[in-house]
XYZ file of C-alpha atoms in Angstrom:
689
model
C 73.676 77.824 83.372
C 72.386 74.628 85.025
C 72.006 71.710 82.735
C 68.511 70.529 81.865
C 67.967 66.820 82.150
C 65.079 64.902 80.702
C 63.911 61.530 81.928
C 60.510 59.731 81.442
C 58.742 62.968 80.577
C 60.221 64.920 83.446
C 62.146 68.181 82.961
C 64.301 69.383 85.806
C 67.431 71.527 86.566
C 70.157 69.273 87.792
C 71.197 71.836 90.439
C 67.671 72.684 91.632
C 65.971 71.075 94.611
C 62.509 71.902 93.488
C 60.025 69.372 92.157
C 60.775 68.256 88.604
C 58.731 69.824 85.833
C 56.710 67.755 83.335
C 56.712 68.141 79.623
C 53.439 69.600 78.305
C 52.623 66.363 76.416
C 53.068 64.366 79.576
C 50.712 66.711 81.533
C 48.133 66.230 78.673
C 48.572 62.390 78.973
C 47.863 62.669 82.658
C 44.713 64.499 81.937
C 43.581 61.693 79.698
C 44.280 59.329 82.649
C 41.851 61.216 84.875
C 38.194 60.184 84.811
C 36.854 63.484 83.269
C 36.867 64.068 79.481
C 39.837 66.461 78.926
C 38.120 67.860 75.863
C 35.223 69.367 78.038
C 37.564 71.645 80.039
C 39.787 72.584 77.094
C 37.995 72.526 73.630
C 41.413 72.665 71.778
C 42.807 69.750 73.827
C 42.865 67.159 71.049
C 43.927 69.614 68.439
C 46.930 70.646 70.544
C 47.770 67.100 71.599
C 48.733 65.956 68.084
C 51.089 68.928 67.654
C 53.122 67.746 70.549
C 56.001 65.282 70.048
C 54.839 61.892 71.288
C 56.357 60.383 74.501
C 55.983 56.703 73.665
C 57.792 55.508 76.652
C 55.638 57.507 79.133
C 52.308 56.713 77.493
C 52.983 52.946 77.339
C 54.417 52.847 80.806
C 51.367 54.607 82.109
C 48.964 52.230 80.500
C 50.966 49.251 81.902
C 51.110 50.664 85.451
C 47.229 50.770 85.841
C 45.479 47.666 87.106
C 42.430 46.398 85.353
C 39.839 48.256 87.526
C 41.643 51.544 87.035
C 41.940 50.981 83.294
C 38.188 50.392 83.014
C 37.450 53.697 84.791
C 39.229 55.631 82.069
C 37.918 53.335 79.198
C 35.865 56.218 77.729
C 38.906 58.538 77.564
C 41.012 55.755 75.936
C 38.234 55.228 73.433
C 38.153 58.928 72.810
C 41.950 59.178 72.360
C 41.799 56.218 69.874
C 39.016 57.838 67.918
C 40.773 61.187 67.842
C 44.043 59.531 66.610
C 42.066 58.107 63.684
C 40.527 61.487 62.853
C 44.074 63.071 62.992
C 45.125 60.605 60.280
C 43.010 62.542 57.874
C 44.566 65.937 58.764
C 46.574 67.775 56.059
C 49.267 68.702 58.597
C 51.780 65.757 58.375
C 53.160 66.321 61.937
C 49.646 65.636 63.304
C 49.517 62.412 61.251
C 52.886 61.330 62.441
C 52.021 61.919 66.056
C 48.649 60.234 65.648
C 50.378 57.048 64.158
C 52.941 56.903 66.974
C 50.158 57.488 69.607
C 48.181 54.603 68.147
C 51.252 52.334 68.390
C 51.666 53.198 71.999
C 48.024 52.704 72.801
C 47.727 49.322 71.052
C 50.929 48.050 72.698
C 50.120 49.450 76.166
C 46.667 48.103 76.253
C 47.707 44.703 74.983
C 50.617 44.440 77.376
C 48.227 45.172 80.241
C 45.634 42.601 79.127
C 47.785 39.701 78.053
C 45.634 37.187 79.853
C 42.271 38.624 78.601
C 40.515 37.852 75.385
C 40.882 39.949 72.252
C 37.252 41.122 72.538
C 38.077 42.824 75.953
C 40.967 44.621 74.271
C 38.802 45.754 71.366
C 36.326 47.155 73.893
C 39.132 48.841 75.868
C 40.609 50.600 72.767
C 37.490 51.427 70.789
C 34.312 50.198 72.501
C 32.277 47.334 71.071
C 29.631 49.588 69.544
C 32.213 51.719 67.655
C 34.807 49.090 66.830
C 33.574 48.264 63.353
C 33.489 51.854 62.173
C 36.660 52.766 63.999
C 38.637 50.140 62.311
C 37.107 50.720 58.938
C 38.241 54.407 59.155
C 41.609 53.392 60.439
C 42.279 50.977 57.731
C 40.986 53.350 55.032
C 43.283 56.081 56.320
C 46.275 53.724 56.379
C 45.433 52.550 52.941
C 45.211 56.058 51.526
C 48.551 57.026 53.170
C 50.329 54.038 51.771
C 48.980 54.507 48.324
C 49.496 58.292 48.086
C 52.570 59.950 46.663
C 53.368 61.630 49.921
C 55.926 61.274 52.533
C 57.994 58.135 52.735
C 58.425 58.610 56.459
C 54.630 58.391 56.871
C 54.443 55.310 54.827
C 57.125 53.768 56.973
C 55.140 54.573 60.053
C 51.971 53.256 58.654
C 53.685 49.920 57.953
C 55.186 49.892 61.405
C 51.805 50.548 62.889
C 50.420 47.579 60.948
C 53.160 45.431 62.079
C 52.538 46.489 65.677
C 48.781 45.715 65.244
C 49.544 42.191 63.713
C 52.344 41.202 66.194
C 50.920 42.578 69.404
C 50.111 39.011 70.492
C 52.442 36.141 70.192
C 49.811 33.938 68.598
C 48.508 36.176 65.745
C 45.517 33.929 65.340
C 44.345 34.983 68.748
C 44.594 38.667 67.830
C 40.814 39.415 67.262
C 41.487 42.965 66.012
C 42.841 41.241 62.889
C 39.390 40.318 61.868
C 38.901 43.992 60.923
C 42.234 43.899 58.929
C 40.700 40.889 56.996
C 37.473 42.742 56.254
C 39.196 46.103 55.430
C 42.018 44.698 53.254
C 45.223 46.579 52.540
C 46.461 43.939 50.249
C 46.358 46.219 47.136
C 48.386 48.851 49.038
C 51.133 46.241 49.898
C 51.237 45.161 46.171
C 51.540 48.815 45.092
C 54.554 49.198 47.372
C 56.212 46.048 45.837
C 55.467 47.028 42.262
C 56.986 50.573 42.341
C 60.788 50.597 42.660
C 61.104 53.768 44.798
C 58.589 52.581 47.442
C 59.914 49.080 47.258
C 63.431 50.239 48.059
C 62.282 52.163 51.081
C 59.471 49.906 52.378
C 59.690 46.563 50.537
C 60.997 44.585 53.525
C 58.315 45.707 55.978
C 55.613 45.114 53.333
C 56.830 41.599 52.607
C 57.044 40.581 56.331
C 53.545 42.111 56.949
C 51.982 40.200 54.077
C 53.675 36.931 55.287
C 52.222 37.422 58.738
C 48.693 38.405 57.516
C 48.576 35.250 55.352
C 49.079 33.258 58.512
C 46.090 34.748 60.450
C 43.728 31.727 61.096
C 44.790 30.215 57.896
C 43.561 26.727 58.912
C 40.314 27.845 60.635
C 38.710 30.224 58.154
C 38.929 31.794 54.737
C 41.799 34.267 54.765
C 41.359 36.910 51.987
C 45.080 37.491 51.932
C 45.742 33.833 51.026
C 43.061 33.987 48.304
C 44.382 37.247 46.893
C 48.043 36.222 47.044
C 47.301 32.992 45.281
C 45.911 34.784 42.190
C 48.438 37.661 41.765
C 49.667 37.554 38.165
C 51.114 41.023 37.722
C 54.737 40.711 36.741
C 56.001 43.911 38.208
C 54.511 43.033 41.615
C 55.789 39.462 41.738
C 59.249 40.469 40.539
C 59.195 43.276 43.197
C 58.476 40.732 45.869
C 61.195 38.466 44.588
C 63.709 41.363 44.606
C 62.959 42.180 48.257
C 63.412 38.529 49.255
C 66.472 38.056 47.052
C 68.177 41.250 48.596
C 67.435 40.228 52.185
C 68.855 36.680 51.640
C 71.812 38.174 49.715
C 72.533 40.405 52.721
C 72.633 37.383 54.954
C 74.992 35.590 52.489
C 77.261 38.641 52.302
C 77.400 38.959 56.101
C 78.267 35.306 56.421
C 80.982 35.535 53.689
C 82.523 38.556 55.446
C 82.621 36.891 58.756
C 84.134 33.674 57.168
C 86.861 35.746 55.511
C 87.543 37.625 58.789
C 87.635 34.363 60.594
C 90.060 32.787 58.102
C 92.442 35.661 58.178
C 92.481 35.858 62.020
C 94.615 34.471 64.714
C 92.710 31.170 64.858
C 93.509 30.511 61.122
C 97.257 30.890 61.903
C 96.960 28.508 64.799
C 95.050 26.016 62.670
C 97.803 26.130 60.057
C 100.355 25.270 62.699
C 98.609 22.321 64.217
C 96.805 21.063 61.153
C 93.100 20.955 60.497
C 92.400 19.173 63.799
C 90.027 21.767 65.156
C 88.445 22.963 61.901
C 84.976 21.788 62.572
C 84.924 23.464 65.988
C 86.342 26.609 64.656
C 83.699 26.834 61.902
C 80.996 26.849 64.515
C 82.016 30.188 65.673
C 81.006 31.815 62.362
C 77.409 32.663 63.020
C 75.061 35.166 61.448
C 71.432 35.242 62.634
C 68.923 33.554 60.389
C 66.104 35.417 58.634
C 63.033 33.325 59.112
C 60.573 36.169 58.549
C 61.744 36.659 54.859
C 62.072 32.899 54.439
C 58.417 32.557 55.493
C 57.490 35.119 52.826
C 59.395 33.177 50.180
C 57.601 30.000 51.231
C 54.125 31.519 51.069
C 54.808 32.961 47.533
C 56.130 29.698 46.271
C 53.428 27.525 47.937
C 50.437 29.764 47.174
C 51.199 31.345 43.934
C 52.202 29.349 40.861
C 53.029 32.450 38.920
C 55.805 33.240 41.457
C 57.658 30.171 40.249
C 58.839 32.173 37.229
C 60.358 34.832 39.538
C 62.705 32.218 40.997
C 64.536 31.938 37.663
C 64.354 35.638 36.705
C 68.006 36.375 35.744
C 69.539 39.583 36.816
C 73.149 40.954 37.019
C 74.699 39.816 40.296
C 76.060 43.302 40.852
C 74.196 46.673 40.612
C 70.746 45.013 40.657
C 69.064 48.149 42.067
C 69.967 51.757 41.921
C 70.933 53.554 45.049
C 67.906 54.927 46.934
C 67.247 58.609 47.300
C 67.694 58.801 50.983
C 69.486 56.155 52.999
C 67.576 55.043 56.090
C 69.399 54.477 59.362
C 71.026 51.093 59.663
C 69.843 48.747 62.367
C 71.591 45.749 63.729
C 70.708 42.339 62.529
C 68.549 40.743 65.155
C 67.446 37.086 65.804
C 65.336 35.627 63.123
C 66.246 38.464 60.883
C 63.367 40.611 61.842
C 65.115 43.903 61.301
C 65.129 44.981 57.720
C 68.375 45.408 55.887
C 69.334 49.022 55.555
C 68.739 50.867 52.337
C 72.369 50.776 51.354
C 72.211 47.005 51.671
C 68.982 46.901 49.553
C 70.679 48.824 46.917
C 73.358 46.216 46.449
C 73.352 42.500 45.966
C 75.694 39.696 46.252
C 79.143 40.161 44.915
C 80.093 37.510 42.444
C 82.275 34.853 44.015
C 83.948 34.317 40.665
C 84.992 36.921 38.182
C 83.149 34.926 35.474
C 79.813 34.869 37.262
C 77.751 37.452 35.477
C 74.088 36.668 36.451
C 72.208 35.325 39.389
C 68.534 34.757 40.350
C 66.423 34.348 43.443
C 66.793 30.565 43.345
C 70.532 30.701 43.326
C 70.530 33.202 46.296
C 68.111 30.929 48.124
C 70.383 27.818 47.558
C 73.433 29.587 48.876
C 71.356 30.846 51.883
C 70.139 27.163 52.469
C 73.726 25.826 52.209
C 74.762 28.170 55.096
C 71.818 27.670 57.477
C 71.610 23.871 56.881
C 75.263 23.487 57.996
C 74.599 23.786 61.711
C 71.218 22.351 62.843
C 72.052 22.182 66.589
C 70.781 25.732 67.067
C 66.953 25.890 67.225
C 66.526 28.820 64.919
C 68.837 27.237 62.296
C 66.996 23.986 62.592
C 63.717 25.665 61.895
C 65.351 27.690 58.966
C 66.820 24.421 57.657
C 63.455 22.739 57.837
C 61.753 25.623 56.035
C 64.386 25.602 53.353
C 63.694 21.955 52.736
C 60.001 22.534 52.652
C 60.444 25.324 50.037
C 62.718 22.946 47.947
C 59.958 20.248 48.259
C 57.321 22.741 46.714
C 59.732 23.582 43.996
C 60.659 19.948 43.272
C 56.900 19.155 42.875
C 56.205 21.999 40.444
C 56.259 21.081 36.753
C 57.318 24.550 35.624
C 59.996 24.799 38.222
C 61.423 21.466 37.163
C 61.364 22.597 33.496
C 63.765 25.444 34.207
C 65.742 23.466 36.840
C 66.565 20.918 34.150
C 66.902 23.470 31.178
C 70.264 22.809 29.474
C 70.104 26.408 28.182
C 70.049 27.849 31.615
C 73.468 27.154 33.164
C 74.899 28.722 36.211
C 77.901 28.452 38.411
C 76.603 28.079 41.892
C 79.052 28.265 44.751
C 77.383 26.633 47.659
C 78.989 26.784 51.143
C 80.463 23.560 52.189
C 81.234 22.593 55.806
C 84.903 22.250 56.563
C 85.623 18.656 57.310
C 88.885 16.940 58.234
C 88.784 14.322 55.424
C 88.084 16.666 52.536
C 89.792 19.657 50.992
C 88.025 22.945 50.441
C 86.779 22.986 46.797
C 88.203 25.739 44.653
C 85.566 28.160 43.597
C 86.953 28.732 40.155
C 86.713 25.070 39.238
C 82.945 25.084 39.459
C 81.294 24.222 36.076
C 78.278 25.907 34.633
C 75.455 23.453 34.909
C 71.618 23.292 35.086
C 70.249 24.526 38.379
C 68.971 21.079 39.360
C 72.617 20.070 39.801
C 73.026 22.797 42.542
C 69.892 21.379 44.333
C 71.295 17.837 44.209
C 74.697 19.105 45.412
C 72.966 20.757 48.373
C 71.067 17.525 49.185
C 74.341 15.472 48.990
C 76.104 18.024 51.177
C 73.466 17.757 53.844
C 73.520 13.938 53.692
C 77.289 13.767 54.104
C 77.564 16.310 56.845
C 74.846 15.503 59.382
C 75.514 11.926 60.467
C 75.740 12.792 64.212
C 74.338 11.667 67.579
C 71.682 14.358 67.517
C 70.386 12.852 64.255
C 68.097 15.241 62.376
C 65.789 12.436 61.160
C 62.991 14.762 59.882
C 65.411 16.824 57.854
C 66.910 13.687 56.339
C 63.526 12.435 55.315
C 62.780 15.623 53.614
C 66.178 15.695 51.896
C 65.647 12.263 50.402
C 62.107 13.202 49.288
C 63.405 16.235 47.383
C 65.898 13.948 45.549
C 63.056 11.424 44.768
C 60.743 14.026 43.436
C 63.500 15.384 41.105
C 64.200 11.816 39.894
C 60.538 11.313 39.253
C 60.490 14.350 36.861
C 63.595 13.153 35.155
C 62.069 9.636 34.636
C 58.689 11.101 33.429
C 60.303 13.540 31.040
C 63.277 11.332 30.127
C 65.734 14.078 31.151
C 69.243 12.788 30.840
C 71.139 14.941 33.401
C 74.881 15.007 33.195
C 75.506 14.832 36.942
C 78.086 13.081 39.055
C 75.596 10.465 40.235
C 78.319 8.534 42.031
C 78.583 11.300 44.691
C 74.843 10.762 45.550
C 75.107 6.887 45.528
C 78.165 7.138 47.816
C 76.402 9.506 50.139
C 73.285 7.263 50.345
C 75.355 4.160 51.089
C 77.354 5.973 53.736
C 74.090 7.073 55.376
C 72.853 3.405 55.378
C 76.097 2.382 57.096
C 75.632 5.109 59.704
C 72.019 3.951 60.429
C 73.305 0.353 60.841
C 76.316 1.187 63.133
C 74.176 3.373 65.323
C 71.048 1.117 65.308
C 70.475 0.816 69.070
C 70.909 4.570 69.739
C 68.811 5.714 66.852
C 66.016 3.193 67.282
C 65.485 4.583 70.820
C 64.309 7.884 69.168
C 63.465 7.227 65.534
C 61.994 4.697 63.067
C 65.157 4.407 61.003
C 63.418 1.931 58.647
C 61.328 4.605 57.111
C 64.516 6.458 56.010
C 66.299 3.107 55.104
C 63.290 2.172 52.887
C 63.421 5.674 51.072
C 67.094 5.227 50.404
C 66.719 1.579 49.183
C 63.905 2.732 46.934
C 66.040 5.559 45.367
C 68.427 2.760 44.301
C 65.487 0.742 43.008
C 64.429 3.865 41.055
C 67.972 3.939 39.385
C 67.862 0.205 38.803
C 64.450 0.009 37.266
C 64.275 3.310 35.328
C 67.938 4.486 35.226
C 68.188 3.584 31.530
C 65.533 6.361 30.823
C 67.265 9.176 32.684
C 70.897 8.408 33.374
C 73.101 10.317 30.937
C 74.916 7.361 29.215
C 74.960 3.601 29.283
C 78.287 3.703 31.225
C 76.482 5.585 34.004
C 74.110 2.666 34.395
C 77.199 0.281 34.489
C 78.717 2.479 37.197
C 75.588 2.188 39.350
C 75.933 -1.580 39.277
C 79.589 -1.298 40.078
C 78.847 0.821 43.205
C 76.215 -1.630 44.348
C 78.614 -4.564 43.877
C 81.622 -2.710 45.401
C 79.579 -1.825 48.486
C 77.748 -5.175 48.695
C 78.801 -5.698 52.330
C 76.791 -2.648 53.407
C 73.630 -4.076 51.571
C 74.208 -7.552 53.095
C 74.534 -6.036 56.539
C 71.333 -4.049 56.008
C 69.478 -7.204 54.829
C 70.768 -9.138 57.897
C 69.565 -6.342 60.217
C 66.113 -5.999 58.860
C 65.601 -9.785 58.363
C 66.589 -10.195 62.162
C 64.080 -7.488 63.198
C 61.210 -8.614 60.788
C 61.292 -12.237 62.135
C 60.989 -11.053 65.663
C 57.541 -10.075 67.054
C 58.790 -6.605 68.047
C 57.536 -3.048 67.273
C 59.690 -2.778 64.141
C 58.591 -6.037 62.528
C 56.320 -4.455 59.916
C 58.706 -1.528 59.046
C 61.731 -3.823 58.852
C 59.889 -6.314 56.574
C 59.160 -3.549 54.023
C 62.906 -2.932 53.752
C 63.472 -6.671 53.299
C 61.098 -6.763 50.345
C 62.493 -3.606 48.855
C 66.130 -5.106 48.845
C 65.039 -7.965 46.480
C 66.623 -6.424 43.222
C 69.697 -5.151 44.989
C 70.361 -8.615 46.452
C 69.605 -10.149 43.042
C 72.355 -7.906 41.466
C 74.822 -8.739 44.180
C 74.123 -12.512 44.075
C 74.217 -12.619 40.275
C 77.425 -10.733 39.635
C 79.590 -11.510 42.641
C 80.208 -15.207 41.712
C 80.896 -14.201 38.161
C 83.490 -11.526 39.246
C 85.171 -14.058 41.608
C 85.228 -16.631 38.677
C 86.774 -14.008 36.328
C 89.405 -13.225 38.909
C 90.294 -16.949 39.457
C 90.436 -17.729 35.674
C 92.721 -14.669 35.015
C 94.756 -15.210 38.288
C 93.983 -11.714 39.455
C 93.778 -11.014 43.110
C 92.176 -7.633 42.877
C 90.236 -6.526 39.860
C 90.320 -2.935 38.605
C 87.031 -1.027 38.060
C 87.357 -1.495 34.275
C 87.579 -5.233 34.710
C 84.656 -5.403 37.077
C 82.657 -3.317 34.536
C 83.643 -5.634 31.753
C 82.100 -8.651 33.727
C 78.956 -6.523 34.464
C 78.389 -5.667 30.877
C 79.001 -9.280 29.733
C 76.351 -10.725 32.131
C 73.370 -8.281 31.998
C 71.436 -10.766 29.717
C 71.212 -13.439 32.425
C 70.184 -11.142 35.295
C 66.555 -11.424 36.428
C 64.918 -8.530 38.270
C 61.443 -8.084 39.733
C 59.245 -5.216 38.556
C 58.517 -3.041 41.579
C 55.410 -0.793 41.533
C 55.041 2.695 42.758
C 58.745 3.675 42.672
C 57.935 6.930 40.632
C 54.927 7.764 42.746
C 54.995 10.156 45.798
C 52.601 11.815 48.200
C 52.367 15.504 47.397
C 53.220 18.126 50.046
C 50.439 19.229 52.282
C 50.836 21.998 54.761
C 47.537 21.792 56.688
C 47.618 18.056 57.432
C 51.239 17.595 58.373
C 52.970 20.963 58.949
C 50.384 23.066 60.746
C 52.000 22.800 64.193
C 55.449 23.671 62.721
C 54.103 26.847 61.034
C 52.072 27.915 64.044
C 55.289 27.801 66.237
C 57.367 29.423 63.464
C 54.959 32.313 63.025
C 54.729 32.735 66.820
C 58.540 33.067 66.989
C 58.632 35.505 64.023
C 55.775 37.597 65.492
C 57.495 37.852 68.880
C 60.795 39.015 67.269
C 59.145 41.465 64.891
C 57.355 43.084 67.900
C 60.540 43.164 69.960
C 62.469 44.917 67.149
C 59.858 47.386 65.856
C 61.546 50.745 66.238
C 59.297 53.795 66.223
C 61.917 56.167 67.382
C 64.191 55.750 64.327
C 62.456 58.867 62.780
C 63.511 61.792 64.997
C 61.292 64.791 65.115
C 64.103 66.880 63.533
C 64.206 64.597 60.593
C 60.526 64.661 60.210
C 60.297 68.485 60.419
C 63.047 68.813 57.891
C 61.234 66.474 55.499
C 57.884 68.157 55.936
C 59.184 71.605 55.479
C 59.781 70.705 51.913
C 56.315 69.283 51.328
C 54.050 71.502 49.337
């Protein structure tokens, strides 16, 4: 028997020389693309069409192949097909519903692809007709809402969400997608919440639901009142918020797990053996090869939840076992490869598991810990554009958290101690920290560790100034809370002080190169004012009097760095250049640091001379410091514990528009409607009563 081949809707015998035969569904599509109404010649045409397996490729290709004039000639038929698809969504026969959903996807994508340059209004007219658009979209959204909320087929719900994602992401800039006005008017917000609040549906569809919600929230968010923003901001149902948190935690956990697997694979490979032979000479370069695509879609969802809904803050600290968080789903979905920006959801087997504890003693985790681990990975390498965007978004989320009173309360809670194993970039001059030596501490310590790690590891030619500013702001906001609430945090503050001084040294040694691109005095002023915060208010939040003494010791020990900084800013503030004003602010901010250095240095030198000691020990210097506090005079500096609150619309609008465009493009590219084969659907629907 000759083999039958099938390509682009054509059927032919490979040995035959006759014309290829077309599938019936393709012949029916061809009738739609004629100018006559196919329903007039064949009364059962539309009824039969939705019993046929959809040929997405042919339908989309056919739409794209027509020019604008040809498309307008068959506009009435396209309108008719669109309306019949919506009618079919109300059918009892699930196969009709599936085929209608897939046909709608092909129609929307095909027409949009053809009309990229035209306005959204023209596309609405082409799909539905202006006069019927409002009613069409109302019926469509009501049908999708009913299907999502019903207790029926999970496959149907999956296709409904994919259709909605297709509708939302069909244009790169979702705010230019005029069809979404109807999605705003006919809200499916409650359907999304229902999916998130019920464990079975959340396991199957949680990822798509969360990404869809994050995108809908970003539709014209700065130009008009977006009902999804309003509704998300007032959600207070615990099950719903926890469900959303679980979906986000599981997606971030999967990223962390993939990274850890690659890291272990990398360390046990050939390169590891080579590195052991020649030393750690190439360790930084080797590490760059460990790369797992970032998940900006899910990170955007986390940001919107934290930024818009104060009730969601409680979800960040919701403790759960780090293993066996969710039971195994009933039917595992097909796994799909991780794609750029993490727009492909984790498979169901992934969603049923969470991070494995990195230490046998670690029993619990929470969303914040998972997020901090994720941040510690993506913030390592900011040379890649996606990672740079991810790193920036991580710092924006941390900024929102650091400003929130309730978040700060649990971050600093002594009764909520966790062992958080952050990823640290391999560097030649330091050893890899042993995981088992990590102490259990309040979560704010892990946030500070992450900030210190970033400061230490990003002093490079392509200096990420914006990320550094955000990093210092997070530290400052945490200190403001500690000062205000008199929280005495037992933290290794010396690591922070040392990192800040090294950053100042880097700014000074690369002054010429950096000033060509950045105003380094803004960052220098922020660093100096962090020290001023410790000097002025440290006695209210540093854990012990000896911690305050150690602060003075570090300033005195590193006095040359502060002296050099003063010389640099004095030089630039006395010249009539562009940096005069910015440099003079740093000059004034250094007054107390210089007072400390000028007060204690002569006394230390005198002590050394009297006792005939060439080099004083730390304890001896501290002894001199403690004995001479009384005669030190400092100026009171105003506004050290004040900060400008985060505002998205005024400062971050351009970043989020570009980020959402990038996510939208990738979600569209990775939408897979063919993952449900007709055989799977038939098998599932044969069991439906």
